[in-house]
Tab-separated table of C-alpha atoms in Angstrom:
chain	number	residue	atom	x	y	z
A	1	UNK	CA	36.218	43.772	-52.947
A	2	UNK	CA	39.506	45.179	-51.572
A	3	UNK	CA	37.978	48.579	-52.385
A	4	UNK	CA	35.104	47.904	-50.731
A	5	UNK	CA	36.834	46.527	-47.466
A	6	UNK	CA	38.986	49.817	-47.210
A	7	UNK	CA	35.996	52.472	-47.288
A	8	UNK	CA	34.023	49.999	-44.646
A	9	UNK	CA	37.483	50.485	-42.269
A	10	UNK	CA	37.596	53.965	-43.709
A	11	UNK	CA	34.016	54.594	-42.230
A	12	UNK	CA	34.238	52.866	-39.088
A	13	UNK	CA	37.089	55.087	-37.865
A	14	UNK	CA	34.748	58.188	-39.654
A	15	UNK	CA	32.393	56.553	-37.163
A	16	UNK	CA	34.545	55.694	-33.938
A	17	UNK	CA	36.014	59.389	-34.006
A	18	UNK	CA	33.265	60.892	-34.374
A	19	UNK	CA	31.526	58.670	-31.402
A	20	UNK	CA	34.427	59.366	-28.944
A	21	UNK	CA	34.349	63.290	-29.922
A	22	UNK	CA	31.106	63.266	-28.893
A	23	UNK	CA	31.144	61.246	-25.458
A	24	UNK	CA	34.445	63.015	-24.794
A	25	UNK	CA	32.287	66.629	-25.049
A	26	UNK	CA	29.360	65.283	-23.510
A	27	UNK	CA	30.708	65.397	-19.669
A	28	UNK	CA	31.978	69.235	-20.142
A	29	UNK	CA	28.696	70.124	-22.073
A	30	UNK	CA	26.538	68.312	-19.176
A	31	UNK	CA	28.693	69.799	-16.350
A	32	UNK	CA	28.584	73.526	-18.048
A	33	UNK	CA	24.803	73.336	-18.789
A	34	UNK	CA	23.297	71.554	-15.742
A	35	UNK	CA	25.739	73.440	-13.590
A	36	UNK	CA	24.947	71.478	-10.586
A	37	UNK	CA	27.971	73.360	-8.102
A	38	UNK	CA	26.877	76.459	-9.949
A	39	UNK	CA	30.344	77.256	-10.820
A	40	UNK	CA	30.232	77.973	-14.264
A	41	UNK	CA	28.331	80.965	-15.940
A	42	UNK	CA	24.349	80.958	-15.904
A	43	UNK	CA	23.986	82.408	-18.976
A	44	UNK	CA	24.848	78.849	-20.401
A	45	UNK	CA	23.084	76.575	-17.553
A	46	UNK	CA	19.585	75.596	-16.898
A	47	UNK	CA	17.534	77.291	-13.269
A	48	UNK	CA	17.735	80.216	-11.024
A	49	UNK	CA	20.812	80.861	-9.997
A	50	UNK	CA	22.251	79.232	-6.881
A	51	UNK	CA	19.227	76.988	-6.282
A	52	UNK	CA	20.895	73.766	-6.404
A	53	UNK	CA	21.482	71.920	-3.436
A	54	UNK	CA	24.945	70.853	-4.442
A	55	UNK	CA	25.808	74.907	-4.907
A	56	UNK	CA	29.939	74.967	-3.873
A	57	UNK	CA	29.807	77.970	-1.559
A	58	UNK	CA	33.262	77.651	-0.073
A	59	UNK	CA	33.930	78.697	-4.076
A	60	UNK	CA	31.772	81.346	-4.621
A	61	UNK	CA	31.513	83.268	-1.862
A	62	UNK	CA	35.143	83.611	-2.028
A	63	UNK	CA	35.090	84.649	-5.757
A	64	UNK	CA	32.158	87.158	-4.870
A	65	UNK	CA	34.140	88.966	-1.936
A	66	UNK	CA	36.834	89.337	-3.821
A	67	UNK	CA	35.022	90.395	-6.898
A	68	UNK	CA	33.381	92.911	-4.624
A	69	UNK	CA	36.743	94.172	-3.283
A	70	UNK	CA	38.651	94.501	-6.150
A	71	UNK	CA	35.304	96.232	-7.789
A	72	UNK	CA	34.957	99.088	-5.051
A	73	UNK	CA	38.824	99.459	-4.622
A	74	UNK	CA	39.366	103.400	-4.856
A	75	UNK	CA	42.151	102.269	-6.937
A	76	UNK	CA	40.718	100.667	-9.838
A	77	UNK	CA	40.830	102.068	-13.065
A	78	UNK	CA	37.312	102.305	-13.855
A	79	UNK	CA	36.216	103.590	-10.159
A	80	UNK	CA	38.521	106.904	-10.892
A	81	UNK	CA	36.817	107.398	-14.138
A	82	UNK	CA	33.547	107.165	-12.045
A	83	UNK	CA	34.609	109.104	-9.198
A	84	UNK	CA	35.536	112.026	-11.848
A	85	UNK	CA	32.353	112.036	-13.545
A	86	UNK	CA	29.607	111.353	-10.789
A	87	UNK	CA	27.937	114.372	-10.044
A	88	UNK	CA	27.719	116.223	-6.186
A	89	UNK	CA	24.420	114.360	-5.733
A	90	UNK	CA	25.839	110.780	-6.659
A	91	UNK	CA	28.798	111.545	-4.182
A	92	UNK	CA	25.996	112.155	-1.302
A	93	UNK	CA	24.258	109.161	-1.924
A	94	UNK	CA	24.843	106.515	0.964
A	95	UNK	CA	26.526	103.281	-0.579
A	96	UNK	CA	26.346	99.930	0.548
A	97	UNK	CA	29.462	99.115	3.267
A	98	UNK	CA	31.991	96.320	2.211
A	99	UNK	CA	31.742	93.398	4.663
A	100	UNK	CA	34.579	93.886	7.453
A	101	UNK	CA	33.373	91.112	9.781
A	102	UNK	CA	32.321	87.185	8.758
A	103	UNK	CA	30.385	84.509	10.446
A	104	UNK	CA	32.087	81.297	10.178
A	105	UNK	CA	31.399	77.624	11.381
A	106	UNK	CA	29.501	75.050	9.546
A	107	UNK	CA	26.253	74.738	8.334
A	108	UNK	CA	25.366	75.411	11.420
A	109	UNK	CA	25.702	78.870	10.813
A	110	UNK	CA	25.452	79.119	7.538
A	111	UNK	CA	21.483	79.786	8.219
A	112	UNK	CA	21.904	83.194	10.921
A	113	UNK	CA	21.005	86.653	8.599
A	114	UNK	CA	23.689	88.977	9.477
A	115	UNK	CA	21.562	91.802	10.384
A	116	UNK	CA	21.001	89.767	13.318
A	117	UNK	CA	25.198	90.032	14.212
A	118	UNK	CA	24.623	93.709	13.269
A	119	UNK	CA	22.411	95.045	15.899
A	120	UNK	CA	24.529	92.977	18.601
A	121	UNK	CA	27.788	94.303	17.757
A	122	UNK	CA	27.520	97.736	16.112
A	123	UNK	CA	29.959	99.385	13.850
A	124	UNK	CA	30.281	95.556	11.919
A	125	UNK	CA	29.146	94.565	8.368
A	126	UNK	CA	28.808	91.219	8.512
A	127	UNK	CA	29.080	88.328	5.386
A	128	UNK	CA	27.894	84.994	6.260
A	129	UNK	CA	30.687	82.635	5.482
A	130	UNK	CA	29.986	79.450	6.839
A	131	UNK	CA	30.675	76.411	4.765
A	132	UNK	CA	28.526	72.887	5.365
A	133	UNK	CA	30.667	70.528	6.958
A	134	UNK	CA	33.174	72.915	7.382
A	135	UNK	CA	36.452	72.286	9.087
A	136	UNK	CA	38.841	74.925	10.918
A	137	UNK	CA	41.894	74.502	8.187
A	138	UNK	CA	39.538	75.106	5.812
A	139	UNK	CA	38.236	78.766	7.528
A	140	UNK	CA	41.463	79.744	8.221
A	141	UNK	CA	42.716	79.148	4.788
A	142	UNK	CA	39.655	80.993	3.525
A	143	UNK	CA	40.250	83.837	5.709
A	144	UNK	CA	43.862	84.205	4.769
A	145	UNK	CA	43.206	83.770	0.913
A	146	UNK	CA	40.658	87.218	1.287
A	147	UNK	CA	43.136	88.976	3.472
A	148	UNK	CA	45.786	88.718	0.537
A	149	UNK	CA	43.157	90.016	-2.021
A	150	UNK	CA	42.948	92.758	0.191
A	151	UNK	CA	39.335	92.065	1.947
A	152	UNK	CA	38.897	93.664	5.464
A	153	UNK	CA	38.581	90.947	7.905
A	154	UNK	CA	37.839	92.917	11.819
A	155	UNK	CA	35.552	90.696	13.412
A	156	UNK	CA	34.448	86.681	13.054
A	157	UNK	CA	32.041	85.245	15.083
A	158	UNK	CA	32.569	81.847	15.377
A	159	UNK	CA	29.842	78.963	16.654
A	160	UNK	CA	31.366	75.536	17.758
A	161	UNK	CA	29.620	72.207	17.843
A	162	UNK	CA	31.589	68.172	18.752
A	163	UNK	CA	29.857	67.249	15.566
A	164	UNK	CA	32.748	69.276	13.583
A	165	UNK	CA	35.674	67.753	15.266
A	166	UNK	CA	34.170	63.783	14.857
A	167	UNK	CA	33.100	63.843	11.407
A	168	UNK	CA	34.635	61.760	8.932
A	169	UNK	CA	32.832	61.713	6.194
A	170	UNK	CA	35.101	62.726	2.292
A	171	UNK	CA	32.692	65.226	0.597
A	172	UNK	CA	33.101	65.619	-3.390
A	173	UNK	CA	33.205	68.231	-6.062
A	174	UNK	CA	31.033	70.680	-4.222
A	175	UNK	CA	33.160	71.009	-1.358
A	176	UNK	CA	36.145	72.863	-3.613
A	177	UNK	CA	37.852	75.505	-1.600
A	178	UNK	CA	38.518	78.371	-3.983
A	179	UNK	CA	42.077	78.472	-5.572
A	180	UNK	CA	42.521	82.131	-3.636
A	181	UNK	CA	42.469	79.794	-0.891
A	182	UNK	CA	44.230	76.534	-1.083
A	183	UNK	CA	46.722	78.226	-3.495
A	184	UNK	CA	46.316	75.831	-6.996
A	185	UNK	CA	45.666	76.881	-9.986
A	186	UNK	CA	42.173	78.321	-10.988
A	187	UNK	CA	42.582	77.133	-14.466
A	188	UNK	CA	43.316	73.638	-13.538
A	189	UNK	CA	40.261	73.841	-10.610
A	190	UNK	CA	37.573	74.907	-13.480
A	191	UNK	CA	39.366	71.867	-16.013
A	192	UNK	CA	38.495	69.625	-13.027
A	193	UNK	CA	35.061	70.964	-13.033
A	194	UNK	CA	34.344	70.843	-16.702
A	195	UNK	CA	35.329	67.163	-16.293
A	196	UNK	CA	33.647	66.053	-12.901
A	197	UNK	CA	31.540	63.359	-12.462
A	198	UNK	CA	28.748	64.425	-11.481
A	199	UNK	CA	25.747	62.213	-12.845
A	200	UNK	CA	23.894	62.122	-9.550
A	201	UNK	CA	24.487	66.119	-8.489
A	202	UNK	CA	23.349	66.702	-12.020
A	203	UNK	CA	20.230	64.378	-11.608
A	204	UNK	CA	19.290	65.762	-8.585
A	205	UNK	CA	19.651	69.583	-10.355
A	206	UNK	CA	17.371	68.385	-13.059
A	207	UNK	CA	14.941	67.546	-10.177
A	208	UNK	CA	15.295	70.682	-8.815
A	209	UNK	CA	14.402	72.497	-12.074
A	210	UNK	CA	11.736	70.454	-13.323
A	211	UNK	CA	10.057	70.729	-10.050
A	212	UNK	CA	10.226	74.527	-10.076
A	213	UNK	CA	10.980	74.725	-6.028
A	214	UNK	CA	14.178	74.490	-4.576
A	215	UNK	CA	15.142	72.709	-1.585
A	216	UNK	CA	17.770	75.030	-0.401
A	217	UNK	CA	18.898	78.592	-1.810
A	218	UNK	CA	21.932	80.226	-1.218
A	219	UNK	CA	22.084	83.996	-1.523
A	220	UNK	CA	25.994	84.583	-2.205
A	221	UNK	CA	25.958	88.094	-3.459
A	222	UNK	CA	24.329	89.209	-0.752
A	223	UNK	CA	24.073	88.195	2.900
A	224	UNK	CA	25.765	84.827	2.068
A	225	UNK	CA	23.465	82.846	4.034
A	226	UNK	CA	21.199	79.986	2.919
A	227	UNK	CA	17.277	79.108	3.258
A	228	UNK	CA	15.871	75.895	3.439
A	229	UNK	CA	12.815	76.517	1.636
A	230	UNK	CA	11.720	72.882	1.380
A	231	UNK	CA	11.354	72.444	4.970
A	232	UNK	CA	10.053	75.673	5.235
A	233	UNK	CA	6.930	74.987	2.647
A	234	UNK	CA	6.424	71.506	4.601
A	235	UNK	CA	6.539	73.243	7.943
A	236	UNK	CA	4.254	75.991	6.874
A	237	UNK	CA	1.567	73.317	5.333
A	238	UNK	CA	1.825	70.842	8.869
A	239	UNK	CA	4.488	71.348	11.217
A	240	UNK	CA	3.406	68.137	12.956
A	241	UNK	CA	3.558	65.979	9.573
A	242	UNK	CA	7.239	67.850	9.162
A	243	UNK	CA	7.912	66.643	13.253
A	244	UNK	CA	6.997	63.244	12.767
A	245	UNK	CA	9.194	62.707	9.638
A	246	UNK	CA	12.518	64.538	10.546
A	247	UNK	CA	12.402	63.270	14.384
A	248	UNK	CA	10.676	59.916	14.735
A	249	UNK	CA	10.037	58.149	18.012
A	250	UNK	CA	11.510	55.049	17.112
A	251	UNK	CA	15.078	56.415	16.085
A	252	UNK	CA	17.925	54.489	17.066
A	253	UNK	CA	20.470	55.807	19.621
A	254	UNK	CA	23.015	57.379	18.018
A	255	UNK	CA	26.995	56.459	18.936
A	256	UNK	CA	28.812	59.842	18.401
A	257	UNK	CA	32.501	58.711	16.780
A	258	UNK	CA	35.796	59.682	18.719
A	259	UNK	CA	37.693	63.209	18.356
A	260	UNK	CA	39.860	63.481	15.824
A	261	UNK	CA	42.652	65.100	16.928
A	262	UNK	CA	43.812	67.006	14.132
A	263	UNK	CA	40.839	69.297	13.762
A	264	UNK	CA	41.773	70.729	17.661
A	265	UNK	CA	45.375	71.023	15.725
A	266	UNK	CA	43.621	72.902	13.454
A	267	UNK	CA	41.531	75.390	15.290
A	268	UNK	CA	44.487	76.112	17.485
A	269	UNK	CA	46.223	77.345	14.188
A	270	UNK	CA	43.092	79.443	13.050
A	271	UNK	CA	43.264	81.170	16.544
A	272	UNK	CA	46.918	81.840	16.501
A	273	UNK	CA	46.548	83.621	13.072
A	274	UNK	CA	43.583	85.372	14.192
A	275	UNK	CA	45.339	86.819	16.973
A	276	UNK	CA	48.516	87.705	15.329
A	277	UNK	CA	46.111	89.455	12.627
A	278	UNK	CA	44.514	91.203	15.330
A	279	UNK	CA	40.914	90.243	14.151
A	280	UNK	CA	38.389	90.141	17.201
A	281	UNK	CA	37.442	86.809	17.197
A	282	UNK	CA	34.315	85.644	19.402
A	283	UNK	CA	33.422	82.007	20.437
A	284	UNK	CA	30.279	80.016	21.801
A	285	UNK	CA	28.825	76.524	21.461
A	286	UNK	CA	26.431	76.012	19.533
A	287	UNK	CA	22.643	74.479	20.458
A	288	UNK	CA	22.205	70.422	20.411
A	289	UNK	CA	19.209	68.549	19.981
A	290	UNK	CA	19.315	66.374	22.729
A	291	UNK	CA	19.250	63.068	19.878
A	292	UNK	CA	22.842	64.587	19.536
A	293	UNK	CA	23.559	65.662	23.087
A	294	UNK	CA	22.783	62.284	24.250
A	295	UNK	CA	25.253	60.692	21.926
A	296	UNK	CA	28.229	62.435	23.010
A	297	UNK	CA	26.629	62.310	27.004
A	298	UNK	CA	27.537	64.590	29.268
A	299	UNK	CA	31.662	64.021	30.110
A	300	UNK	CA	32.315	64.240	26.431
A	301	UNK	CA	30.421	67.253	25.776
A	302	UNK	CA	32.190	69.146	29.123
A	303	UNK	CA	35.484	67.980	27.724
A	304	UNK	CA	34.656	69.598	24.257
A	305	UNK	CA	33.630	73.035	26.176
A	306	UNK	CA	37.042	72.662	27.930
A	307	UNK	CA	39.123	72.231	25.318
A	308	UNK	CA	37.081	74.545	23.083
A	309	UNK	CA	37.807	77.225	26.282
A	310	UNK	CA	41.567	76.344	26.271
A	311	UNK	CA	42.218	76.321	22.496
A	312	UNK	CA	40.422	79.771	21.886
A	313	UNK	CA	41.925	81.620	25.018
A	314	UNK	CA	37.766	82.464	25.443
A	315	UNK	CA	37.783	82.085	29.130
A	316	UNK	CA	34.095	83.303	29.326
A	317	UNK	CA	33.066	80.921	26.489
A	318	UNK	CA	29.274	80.846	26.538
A	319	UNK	CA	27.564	77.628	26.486
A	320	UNK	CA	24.220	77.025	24.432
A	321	UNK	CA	24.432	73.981	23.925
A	322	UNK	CA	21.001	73.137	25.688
A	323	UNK	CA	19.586	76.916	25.248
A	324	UNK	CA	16.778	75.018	23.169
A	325	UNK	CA	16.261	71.948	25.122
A	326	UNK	CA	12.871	72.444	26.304
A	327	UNK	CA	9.076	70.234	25.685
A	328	UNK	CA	8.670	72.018	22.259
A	329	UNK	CA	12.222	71.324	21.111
A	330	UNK	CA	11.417	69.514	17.874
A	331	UNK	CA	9.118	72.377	16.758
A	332	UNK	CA	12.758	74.501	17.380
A	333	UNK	CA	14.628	72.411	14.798
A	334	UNK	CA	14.793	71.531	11.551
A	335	UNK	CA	16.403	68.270	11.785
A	336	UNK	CA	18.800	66.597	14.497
A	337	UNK	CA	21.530	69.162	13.240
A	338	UNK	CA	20.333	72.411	12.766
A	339	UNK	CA	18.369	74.099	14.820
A	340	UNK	CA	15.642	76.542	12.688
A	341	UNK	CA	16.498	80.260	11.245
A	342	UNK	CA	13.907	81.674	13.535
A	343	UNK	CA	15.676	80.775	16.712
A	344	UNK	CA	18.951	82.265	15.470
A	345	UNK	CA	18.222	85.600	17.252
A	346	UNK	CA	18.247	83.897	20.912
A	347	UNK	CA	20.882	81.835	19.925
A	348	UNK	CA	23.301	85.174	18.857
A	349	UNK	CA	22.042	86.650	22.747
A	350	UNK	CA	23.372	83.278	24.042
A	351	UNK	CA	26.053	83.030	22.450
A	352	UNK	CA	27.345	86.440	22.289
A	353	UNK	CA	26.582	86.508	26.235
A	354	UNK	CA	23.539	89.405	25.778
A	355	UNK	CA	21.323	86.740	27.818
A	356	UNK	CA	22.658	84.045	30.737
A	357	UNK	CA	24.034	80.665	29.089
A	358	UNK	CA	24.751	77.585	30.980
């Protein structure tokens, strides 16, 4: 009987370590093979790559920049090896430019191709590096992590909206700034990944994967920018089916929240840097829908274009704000935020002051 009680206690511990070895692996094994902020290496994870709508840009476009930089240096090892053995032909092939110029902003303009910034302001290679819900301390941090890894930063163009300097939503796991830029550790970042909670991202990236058709793509090694190919397919099938879901005529007002006063704190620092780095910065205001002009009303939204005008030194700061304003203006955005790729051209002319503004 004693015998028997000892292997039974024997076995249950057999049992209960082998139980908690399992749920303890089951969050990194989940996190590394549904991927769901696409940080860890595809070979092991389910999908296309950077197809999930949870995708942690502020991450890897940083790692890709700097991956590209330290890649094409003239300097490393394996370049001067190359260099050496290419033949006269290779030499006189044209190669792709390094980015030396970045659009920045929120999600906003995370959607503008930068071919678009290219034929507006020539002698640029732009990288689209706008972050959703981005915030200035956030840019400039990003911007000063590349310049120590040696990326070229000339030019940023810039697109301000009130909707960055009132938000106060807390964003999660997705919304990691690189190590390069907040300065931790990259090791501890990528434990804190293997270990994140993320049942309902990694739901939602199941979705995505079962269903074959992304909502939202991100192309990071290459222009940066994203597509919103769900609303595109819906808009393509019945733009007046899309209309009467994303705007409908019974929404409620909306009440814009106050400033917060930091983020003007913030942007002052990201212009003070950018001037004593001598990178050409340009400023605008970006298009409303008038759901979200109305919100702020009018004497808010002049006292954001005059502080916006103080705090970047941008005396001519061009105002688009209602560039898109007009009896087709749903059919010009995708939702009450962001206005729709297509118009992104005008938008640049506006902004850049190639066309009037207000």
């Amino acid at each position: 009987m004693k015998a028997l009680s000892i292997g039974s206690f024997d076995s249950f511990w057999k049992a209960s370590l082998f139980c908690t070895g399992a749920v303890a692996w089951a969050l990194p094994t989940w996190n590394v093979v549904v991927n769901p902020y696409q940080i860890f290496n595809d070979k092991h994870s389910i999908g296309a790559r950077y197809t999930s709508s949870t995708t942690n840009e502020r991450y890897l476009k940083v790692a890709h920049l700097v991956r590209e930089a330290r890649d094409r240096s003239p300097l490393a090892a394996e370049n001067i090896v190359s260099v050496i053995n290419e033949s006269l032909d290779d030499r006189q092939k044209p190669k792709r430019e390094l980015p030396n110029a970045f659009i920045v902003g929120s999600s906003i303009m995370g959607m503008i191709e930068p071919s678009l910034m290219e034929t507006r302001l020539p002698v640029t290679h732009f990288y689209n590096l706008a972050f959703l819900a981005a915030k200035p301390d956030e840019i400039l941090a990003t911007l000063k992590g590349l310049k120590r890894e040696g990326v070229l930063i000339n030019n940023i163009v810039y697109g301000l909206e009130p909707i960055a300097f009132t938000d106060i939503k807390s964003y999660g796991p997705a919304y990691q700034l690189h190590p390069l830029a907040d300065e931790s550790s990259k090791q501890k970042v990528l434990f804190d990944y293997l270990f994140a909670s993320s049942l309902s991202d990694g739901f939602s990236r199941l979705v995505t994967v079962l269903r074959g058709e992304p909502s939202v793509r991100y192309d990071i090694e290459g222009t940066g920018r994203y597509y919103l190919d769900r609303y595109d397919r819906e808009i393509k099938k019945d733009h007046e089916a899309f209309i009467r879901k994303q705007f409908p005529i019974d929404a409620k007002p909306l009440n814009a929240p106050p400033w917060i006063e930091n983020r003007f704190s913030e942007l002052k620092g990201l212009v003070q840097w950018l001037k004593q780095e001598k990178v050409n910065a340009r400023f605008y205001l970006n298009p409303l829908h008038p759901y979200v002009a109305n919100a702020y009303g009018d004497d808010r939204l002049n006292e954001f274009k005059q502080r916006m005008t103080e705090l970047t030194g941008q005396a001519n700061l061009n105002d688009c704000t209602r560039l898109l304003i007009n009896e087709d203006v749903n059919r010009r955005f995708y939702d009450y935020k962001h206005f729709r790729d297509v118009e992104a051209g005008k938008v640049l002319d506006c902004g850049l002051g190639i066309i009037g503004s207000s």
